[in-house]
């Protein structure tokens, strides 16, 4: 039910700039696939920063177990016809007529959080971050790599359906306000499955650019394992006209410029098309490349775009993007406790704290960026200079590890904020399917309003949504474990997706994979 969610604008064609929306839907034939990454997306080169590492002798957490569970969580968020391989078995088929209102097949995809709406904007960001996790750290995942790919494919199969019609993206299924007036299992939902789209009449730059990023990033994941599917993925503020339907759930408060830069960065990475590099060079400043903001999540992509583009300079030696090293360094310096220019708040227990509502998404996304940038710096033999203070890749890894360890239980409450991990974790998460009895336990339909008696109760959730990351504690490290408190107790796919990569790195570095 989170109310921190995003508005929509359109990608304009100004001064002949490339139209990312078109790129998301039409780019399918003239692609140049580089061979820099192997199938699992891990760079193969003689100076690989992960080769010949000495594993520390002791880890306070079982990062491999946490990795397994962080990926398993996505199966609990599936919409559509569930496969025979489904491992979270208290879930059943749902949303099997989605899209019929518009005469299009929109069955599948993910419910983003604890409700039963499919929001395309955060689903696309989730897909991009899952893909980036695999591209950077998939080579370390071993047995979990295939599960991570399947989690990505469940989303991209849906995004392909959502972009099946030219110049159109179907960006939402379900009436959020009516959905939130009910507390019912996805298998029972009887609220309107309204369909909303962006097109020439109701344009949307941010969701179009994020969808382009998602399809491009996922294509990189699949291009060696399944090149036919990878090529298929290249087909493929929302507008004010949709604002009343998506706000206040996913309003793009950061505007659409960050998505344009982010989308262009991913399309450049995937296609090596010089048009995207030129777009970044010409428009980067106007799109906020140098803005001093230090937040990265489903709404604001600036920091992620800076880190991603810094790789093109540090690793691929694209000299024209040298400024992005400085932009990335500025972001990093804002995070370093005690360093000049540090501007990040931490709780007394040491957790990075951005806001009350779903703060853990910033913890997981920032941890991923720290580890990823440390990888690029190590490859290029560079450090970060924060006003005369030298910050090494090792320091970045240590900060990221501390954040992940806090999430997993090293905190004042000794509570894991990943459901199902460790001896103590949230019992009353804000999630309809988890909180209501399963179909197997209670085959009779649970009506719309009758579920609120369960939502308002103190009883633990009967179905364990293994691997779910909740919003987390407040700025004083307090966590009430209260189901109605969606700001702290609701899980979401975009909180898990960056953590997958971070956990893969930590599990590998401690010799657990």
PDB file of N, CA and C in Angstrom, residues 390-462:
ATOM      1  N   UNK A 390      41.555  10.063   1.140  1.00  0.00           N
ATOM      2  CA  UNK A 390      41.577   8.956   0.183  1.00  0.00           C
ATOM      3  C   UNK A 390      40.658   7.840   0.668  1.00  0.00           C
ATOM      4  N   UNK A 391      39.739   7.445  -0.192  1.00  0.00           N
ATOM      5  CA  UNK A 391      38.798   6.375   0.134  1.00  0.00           C
ATOM      6  C   UNK A 391      39.039   5.231  -0.829  1.00  0.00           C
ATOM      7  N   UNK A 392      39.422   4.093  -0.308  1.00  0.00           N
ATOM      8  CA  UNK A 392      39.794   2.948  -1.127  1.00  0.00           C
ATOM      9  C   UNK A 392      38.581   2.065  -1.433  1.00  0.00           C
ATOM     10  N   UNK A 393      38.711   1.210  -2.446  1.00  0.00           N
ATOM     11  CA  UNK A 393      37.642   0.243  -2.696  1.00  0.00           C
ATOM     12  C   UNK A 393      37.338  -0.619  -1.470  1.00  0.00           C
ATOM     13  N   UNK A 394      38.375  -0.965  -0.722  1.00  0.00           N
ATOM     14  CA  UNK A 394      38.153  -1.759   0.491  1.00  0.00           C
ATOM     15  C   UNK A 394      37.234  -1.038   1.459  1.00  0.00           C
ATOM     16  N   UNK A 395      37.396   0.279   1.601  1.00  0.00           N
ATOM     17  CA  UNK A 395      36.537   1.052   2.492  1.00  0.00           C
ATOM     18  C   UNK A 395      35.084   1.003   2.017  1.00  0.00           C
ATOM     19  N   UNK A 396      34.883   1.094   0.722  1.00  0.00           N
ATOM     20  CA  UNK A 396      33.521   1.025   0.175  1.00  0.00           C
ATOM     21  C   UNK A 396      32.888  -0.337   0.472  1.00  0.00           C
ATOM     22  N   UNK A 397      33.695  -1.387   0.317  1.00  0.00           N
ATOM     23  CA  UNK A 397      33.173  -2.731   0.595  1.00  0.00           C
ATOM     24  C   UNK A 397      32.831  -2.892   2.073  1.00  0.00           C
ATOM     25  N   UNK A 398      33.648  -2.325   2.932  1.00  0.00           N
ATOM     26  CA  UNK A 398      33.378  -2.428   4.371  1.00  0.00           C
ATOM     27  C   UNK A 398      32.096  -1.699   4.761  1.00  0.00           C
ATOM     28  N   UNK A 399      31.856  -0.540   4.149  1.00  0.00           N
ATOM     29  CA  UNK A 399      30.616   0.197   4.440  1.00  0.00           C
ATOM     30  C   UNK A 399      29.408  -0.602   3.957  1.00  0.00           C
ATOM     31  N   UNK A 400      29.506  -1.158   2.757  1.00  0.00           N
ATOM     32  CA  UNK A 400      28.402  -1.962   2.229  1.00  0.00           C
ATOM     33  C   UNK A 400      28.140  -3.180   3.104  1.00  0.00           C
ATOM     34  N   UNK A 401      29.210  -3.844   3.516  1.00  0.00           N
ATOM     35  CA  UNK A 401      29.056  -5.021   4.373  1.00  0.00           C
ATOM     36  C   UNK A 401      28.366  -4.664   5.677  1.00  0.00           C
ATOM     37  N   UNK A 402      28.725  -3.535   6.259  1.00  0.00           N
ATOM     38  CA  UNK A 402      28.111  -3.125   7.521  1.00  0.00           C
ATOM     39  C   UNK A 402      26.612  -2.910   7.349  1.00  0.00           C
ATOM     40  N   UNK A 403      26.214  -2.347   6.207  1.00  0.00           N
ATOM     41  CA  UNK A 403      24.787  -2.133   5.951  1.00  0.00           C
ATOM     42  C   UNK A 403      24.041  -3.459   5.791  1.00  0.00           C
ATOM     43  N   UNK A 404      24.629  -4.358   5.028  1.00  0.00           N
ATOM     44  CA  UNK A 404      23.990  -5.669   4.827  1.00  0.00           C
ATOM     45  C   UNK A 404      23.933  -6.432   6.146  1.00  0.00           C
ATOM     46  N   UNK A 405      24.993  -6.374   6.937  1.00  0.00           N
ATOM     47  CA  UNK A 405      25.010  -7.057   8.230  1.00  0.00           C
ATOM     48  C   UNK A 405      23.940  -6.492   9.170  1.00  0.00           C
ATOM     49  N   UNK A 406      23.760  -5.176   9.152  1.00  0.00           N
ATOM     50  CA  UNK A 406      22.692  -4.587   9.963  1.00  0.00           C
ATOM     51  C   UNK A 406      21.349  -5.171   9.522  1.00  0.00           C
ATOM     52  N   UNK A 407      21.114  -5.201   8.229  1.00  0.00           N
ATOM     53  CA  UNK A 407      19.852  -5.734   7.694  1.00  0.00           C
ATOM     54  C   UNK A 407      19.639  -7.171   8.142  1.00  0.00           C
ATOM     55  N   UNK A 408      20.711  -7.941   8.200  1.00  0.00           N
ATOM     56  CA  UNK A 408      20.591  -9.368   8.526  1.00  0.00           C
ATOM     57  C   UNK A 408      20.585  -9.655  10.031  1.00  0.00           C
ATOM     58  N   UNK A 409      20.739  -8.646  10.865  1.00  0.00           N
ATOM     59  CA  UNK A 409      20.624  -8.888  12.297  1.00  0.00           C
ATOM     60  C   UNK A 409      21.618  -8.207  13.203  1.00  0.00           C
ATOM     61  N   UNK A 410      22.665  -7.592  12.656  1.00  0.00           N
ATOM     62  CA  UNK A 410      23.640  -6.893  13.495  1.00  0.00           C
ATOM     63  C   UNK A 410      23.125  -5.480  13.789  1.00  0.00           C
ATOM     64  N   UNK A 411      22.153  -5.390  14.653  1.00  0.00           N
ATOM     65  CA  UNK A 411      21.509  -4.117  14.953  1.00  0.00           C
ATOM     66  C   UNK A 411      21.018  -4.130  16.401  1.00  0.00           C
ATOM     67  N   UNK A 412      20.626  -2.980  16.949  1.00  0.00           N
ATOM     68  CA  UNK A 412      20.237  -2.930  18.360  1.00  0.00           C
ATOM     69  C   UNK A 412      19.123  -3.893  18.752  1.00  0.00           C
ATOM     70  N   UNK A 413      18.219  -4.221  17.827  1.00  0.00           N
ATOM     71  CA  UNK A 413      17.122  -5.144  18.146  1.00  0.00           C
ATOM     72  C   UNK A 413      17.484  -6.604  17.892  1.00  0.00           C
ATOM     73  N   UNK A 414      18.671  -6.835  17.320  1.00  0.00           N
ATOM     74  CA  UNK A 414      19.109  -8.206  16.972  1.00  0.00           C
ATOM     75  C   UNK A 414      18.056  -8.897  16.099  1.00  0.00           C
ATOM     76  N   UNK A 415      17.469  -8.106  15.199  1.00  0.00           N
ATOM     77  CA  UNK A 415      16.412  -8.609  14.326  1.00  0.00           C
ATOM     78  C   UNK A 415      16.872  -8.571  12.876  1.00  0.00           C
ATOM     79  N   UNK A 416      16.619  -9.663  12.168  1.00  0.00           N
ATOM     80  CA  UNK A 416      16.834  -9.666  10.731  1.00  0.00           C
ATOM     81  C   UNK A 416      15.640  -8.996  10.064  1.00  0.00           C
ATOM     82  N   UNK A 417      15.912  -8.132   9.104  1.00  0.00           N
ATOM     83  CA  UNK A 417      14.830  -7.497   8.359  1.00  0.00           C
ATOM     84  C   UNK A 417      14.556  -8.223   7.051  1.00  0.00           C
ATOM     85  N   UNK A 418      15.113  -9.429   6.933  1.00  0.00           N
ATOM     86  CA  UNK A 418      14.758 -10.358   5.855  1.00  0.00           C
ATOM     87  C   UNK A 418      13.897 -11.462   6.462  1.00  0.00           C
ATOM     88  N   UNK A 419      12.679 -11.573   5.999  1.00  0.00           N
ATOM     89  CA  UNK A 419      11.758 -12.584   6.523  1.00  0.00           C
ATOM     90  C   UNK A 419      12.319 -13.983   6.264  1.00  0.00           C
ATOM     91  N   UNK A 420      12.332 -14.797   7.303  1.00  0.00           N
ATOM     92  CA  UNK A 420      12.792 -16.178   7.158  1.00  0.00           C
ATOM     93  C   UNK A 420      14.276 -16.374   7.335  1.00  0.00           C
ATOM     94  N   UNK A 421      15.024 -15.284   7.540  1.00  0.00           N
ATOM     95  CA  UNK A 421      16.456 -15.405   7.770  1.00  0.00           C
ATOM     96  C   UNK A 421      16.749 -15.113   9.237  1.00  0.00           C
ATOM     97  N   UNK A 422      17.525 -16.006   9.864  1.00  0.00           N
ATOM     98  CA  UNK A 422      17.928 -15.794  11.252  1.00  0.00           C
ATOM     99  C   UNK A 422      16.844 -16.188  12.245  1.00  0.00           C
ATOM    100  N   UNK A 423      17.168 -16.153  13.536  1.00  0.00           N
ATOM    101  CA  UNK A 423      16.229 -16.609  14.566  1.00  0.00           C
ATOM    102  C   UNK A 423      15.107 -15.617  14.851  1.00  0.00           C
ATOM    103  N   UNK A 424      15.295 -14.344  14.502  1.00  0.00           N
ATOM    104  CA  UNK A 424      14.275 -13.333  14.793  1.00  0.00           C
ATOM    105  C   UNK A 424      14.088 -12.439  13.577  1.00  0.00           C
ATOM    106  N   UNK A 425      12.884 -12.360  13.086  1.00  0.00           N
ATOM    107  CA  UNK A 425      12.571 -11.543  11.916  1.00  0.00           C
ATOM    108  C   UNK A 425      11.111 -11.091  11.997  1.00  0.00           C
ATOM    109  N   UNK A 426      10.675 -10.111  11.202  1.00  0.00           N
ATOM    110  CA  UNK A 426       9.308  -9.600  11.286  1.00  0.00           C
ATOM    111  C   UNK A 426       8.264 -10.693  11.089  1.00  0.00           C
ATOM    112  N   UNK A 427       7.271 -10.691  11.960  1.00  0.00           N
ATOM    113  CA  UNK A 427       6.216 -11.716  11.939  1.00  0.00           C
ATOM    114  C   UNK A 427       4.896 -11.207  11.350  1.00  0.00           C
ATOM    115  N   UNK A 428       4.734  -9.883  11.299  1.00  0.00           N
ATOM    116  CA  UNK A 428       3.452  -9.317  10.878  1.00  0.00           C
ATOM    117  C   UNK A 428       3.677  -8.324   9.741  1.00  0.00           C
ATOM    118  N   UNK A 429       4.200  -8.835   8.620  1.00  0.00           N
ATOM    119  CA  UNK A 429       4.495  -7.938   7.513  1.00  0.00           C
ATOM    120  C   UNK A 429       3.208  -7.489   6.817  1.00  0.00           C
ATOM    121  N   UNK A 430       3.261  -6.304   6.250  1.00  0.00           N
ATOM    122  CA  UNK A 430       2.119  -5.707   5.558  1.00  0.00           C
ATOM    123  C   UNK A 430       2.028  -6.327   4.168  1.00  0.00           C
ATOM    124  N   UNK A 431       1.378  -7.476   4.083  1.00  0.00           N
ATOM    125  CA  UNK A 431       1.325  -8.236   2.831  1.00  0.00           C
ATOM    126  C   UNK A 431       0.085  -9.106   2.867  1.00  0.00           C
ATOM    127  N   UNK A 432      -0.795  -8.893   1.920  1.00  0.00           N
ATOM    128  CA  UNK A 432      -2.091  -9.578   1.944  1.00  0.00           C
ATOM    129  C   UNK A 432      -1.960 -11.090   1.888  1.00  0.00           C
ATOM    130  N   UNK A 433      -1.234 -11.591   0.885  1.00  0.00           N
ATOM    131  CA  UNK A 433      -1.129 -13.035   0.729  1.00  0.00           C
ATOM    132  C   UNK A 433      -0.468 -13.729   1.897  1.00  0.00           C
ATOM    133  N   UNK A 434       0.546 -13.077   2.478  1.00  0.00           N
ATOM    134  CA  UNK A 434       1.259 -13.659   3.612  1.00  0.00           C
ATOM    135  C   UNK A 434       0.406 -13.662   4.874  1.00  0.00           C
ATOM    136  N   UNK A 435      -0.427 -12.635   5.045  1.00  0.00           N
ATOM    137  CA  UNK A 435      -1.155 -12.469   6.305  1.00  0.00           C
ATOM    138  C   UNK A 435      -2.456 -13.259   6.375  1.00  0.00           C
ATOM    139  N   UNK A 436      -3.036 -13.563   5.227  1.00  0.00           N
ATOM    140  CA  UNK A 436      -4.303 -14.298   5.191  1.00  0.00           C
ATOM    141  C   UNK A 436      -4.036 -15.792   5.017  1.00  0.00           C
ATOM    142  N   UNK A 437      -4.942 -16.642   5.513  1.00  0.00           N
ATOM    143  CA  UNK A 437      -4.725 -18.089   5.340  1.00  0.00           C
ATOM    144  C   UNK A 437      -4.642 -18.446   3.861  1.00  0.00           C
ATOM    145  N   UNK A 438      -3.811 -19.407   3.545  1.00  0.00           N
ATOM    146  CA  UNK A 438      -3.620 -19.807   2.148  1.00  0.00           C
ATOM    147  C   UNK A 438      -4.857 -20.515   1.608  1.00  0.00           C
ATOM    148  N   UNK A 439      -4.884 -20.688   0.294  1.00  0.00           N
ATOM    149  CA  UNK A 439      -5.980 -21.425  -0.350  1.00  0.00           C
ATOM    150  C   UNK A 439      -6.041 -22.851   0.191  1.00  0.00           C
ATOM    151  N   UNK A 440      -4.862 -23.445   0.416  1.00  0.00           N
ATOM    152  CA  UNK A 440      -4.840 -24.823   0.931  1.00  0.00           C
ATOM    153  C   UNK A 440      -5.452 -24.898   2.323  1.00  0.00           C
ATOM    154  N   UNK A 441      -5.193 -23.903   3.155  1.00  0.00           N
ATOM    155  CA  UNK A 441      -5.715 -23.915   4.523  1.00  0.00           C
ATOM    156  C   UNK A 441      -7.150 -23.417   4.600  1.00  0.00           C
ATOM    157  N   UNK A 442      -7.533 -22.564   3.649  1.00  0.00           N
ATOM    158  CA  UNK A 442      -8.866 -21.940   3.680  1.00  0.00           C
ATOM    159  C   UNK A 442      -9.352 -21.786   2.242  1.00  0.00           C
ATOM    160  N   UNK A 443      -9.921 -22.861   1.661  1.00  0.00           N
ATOM    161  CA  UNK A 443     -10.299 -22.832   0.241  1.00  0.00           C
ATOM    162  C   UNK A 443     -11.409 -21.843  -0.083  1.00  0.00           C
ATOM    163  N   UNK A 444     -12.222 -21.488   0.912  1.00  0.00           N
ATOM    164  CA  UNK A 444     -13.360 -20.595   0.675  1.00  0.00           C
ATOM    165  C   UNK A 444     -12.855 -19.176   0.442  1.00  0.00           C
ATOM    166  N   UNK A 445     -13.465 -18.492  -0.520  1.00  0.00           N
ATOM    167  CA  UNK A 445     -13.081 -17.118  -0.851  1.00  0.00           C
ATOM    168  C   UNK A 445     -13.177 -16.214   0.379  1.00  0.00           C
ATOM    169  N   UNK A 446     -12.176 -15.372   0.553  1.00  0.00           N
ATOM    170  CA  UNK A 446     -12.186 -14.361   1.613  1.00  0.00           C
ATOM    171  C   UNK A 446     -12.607 -13.043   0.969  1.00  0.00           C
ATOM    172  N   UNK A 447     -13.728 -12.522   1.403  1.00  0.00           N
ATOM    173  CA  UNK A 447     -14.284 -11.324   0.785  1.00  0.00           C
ATOM    174  C   UNK A 447     -13.435 -10.089   1.043  1.00  0.00           C
ATOM    175  N   UNK A 448     -13.639  -9.092   0.212  1.00  0.00           N
ATOM    176  CA  UNK A 448     -12.858  -7.853   0.202  1.00  0.00           C
ATOM    177  C   UNK A 448     -12.596  -7.289   1.592  1.00  0.00           C
ATOM    178  N   UNK A 449     -13.638  -6.973   2.319  1.00  0.00           N
ATOM    179  CA  UNK A 449     -13.459  -6.258   3.585  1.00  0.00           C
ATOM    180  C   UNK A 449     -13.220  -7.174   4.777  1.00  0.00           C
ATOM    181  N   UNK A 450     -13.586  -8.444   4.650  1.00  0.00           N
ATOM    182  CA  UNK A 450     -13.467  -9.331   5.814  1.00  0.00           C
ATOM    183  C   UNK A 450     -12.015  -9.585   6.195  1.00  0.00           C
ATOM    184  N   UNK A 451     -11.100  -9.394   5.247  1.00  0.00           N
ATOM    185  CA  UNK A 451      -9.687  -9.617   5.545  1.00  0.00           C
ATOM    186  C   UNK A 451      -9.101  -8.592   6.487  1.00  0.00           C
ATOM    187  N   UNK A 452      -9.770  -7.443   6.660  1.00  0.00           N
ATOM    188  CA  UNK A 452      -9.215  -6.409   7.533  1.00  0.00           C
ATOM    189  C   UNK A 452      -9.174  -6.838   8.997  1.00  0.00           C
ATOM    190  N   UNK A 453     -10.022  -7.801   9.359  1.00  0.00           N
ATOM    191  CA  UNK A 453      -9.958  -8.288  10.742  1.00  0.00           C
ATOM    192  C   UNK A 453      -8.608  -8.948  10.999  1.00  0.00           C
ATOM    193  N   UNK A 454      -8.069  -9.596   9.968  1.00  0.00           N
ATOM    194  CA  UNK A 454      -6.735 -10.199  10.073  1.00  0.00           C
ATOM    195  C   UNK A 454      -5.661  -9.108  10.019  1.00  0.00           C
ATOM    196  N   UNK A 455      -5.815  -8.165   9.091  1.00  0.00           N
ATOM    197  CA  UNK A 455      -4.820  -7.103   8.960  1.00  0.00           C
ATOM    198  C   UNK A 455      -4.636  -6.353  10.274  1.00  0.00           C
ATOM    199  N   UNK A 456      -5.743  -6.124  10.999  1.00  0.00           N
ATOM    200  CA  UNK A 456      -5.680  -5.349  12.242  1.00  0.00           C
ATOM    201  C   UNK A 456      -5.372  -6.187  13.478  1.00  0.00           C
ATOM    202  N   UNK A 457      -5.192  -7.495  13.292  1.00  0.00           N
ATOM    203  CA  UNK A 457      -4.933  -8.360  14.441  1.00  0.00           C
ATOM    204  C   UNK A 457      -3.451  -8.370  14.794  1.00  0.00           C
ATOM    205  N   UNK A 458      -3.135  -8.942  15.934  1.00  0.00           N
ATOM    206  CA  UNK A 458      -1.749  -9.070  16.385  1.00  0.00           C
ATOM    207  C   UNK A 458      -1.158 -10.435  16.060  1.00  0.00           C
ATOM    208  N   UNK A 459      -1.929 -11.285  15.397  1.00  0.00           N
ATOM    209  CA  UNK A 459      -1.443 -12.641  15.125  1.00  0.00           C
ATOM    210  C   UNK A 459      -0.356 -12.622  14.054  1.00  0.00           C
ATOM    211  N   UNK A 460       0.644 -13.472  14.180  1.00  0.00           N
ATOM    212  CA  UNK A 460       1.692 -13.554  13.160  1.00  0.00           C
ATOM    213  C   UNK A 460       1.120 -14.001  11.818  1.00  0.00           C
ATOM    214  N   UNK A 461       1.779 -13.610  10.736  1.00  0.00           N
ATOM    215  CA  UNK A 461       1.347 -14.058   9.417  1.00  0.00           C
ATOM    216  C   UNK A 461       1.486 -15.574   9.305  1.00  0.00           C
ATOM    217  N   UNK A 462       0.445 -16.256   8.795  1.00  0.00           N
ATOM    218  CA  UNK A 462       0.522 -17.719   8.701  1.00  0.00           C
ATOM    219  C   UNK A 462       1.448 -18.212   7.587  1.00  0.00           C
TER     220      UNK A 462
END
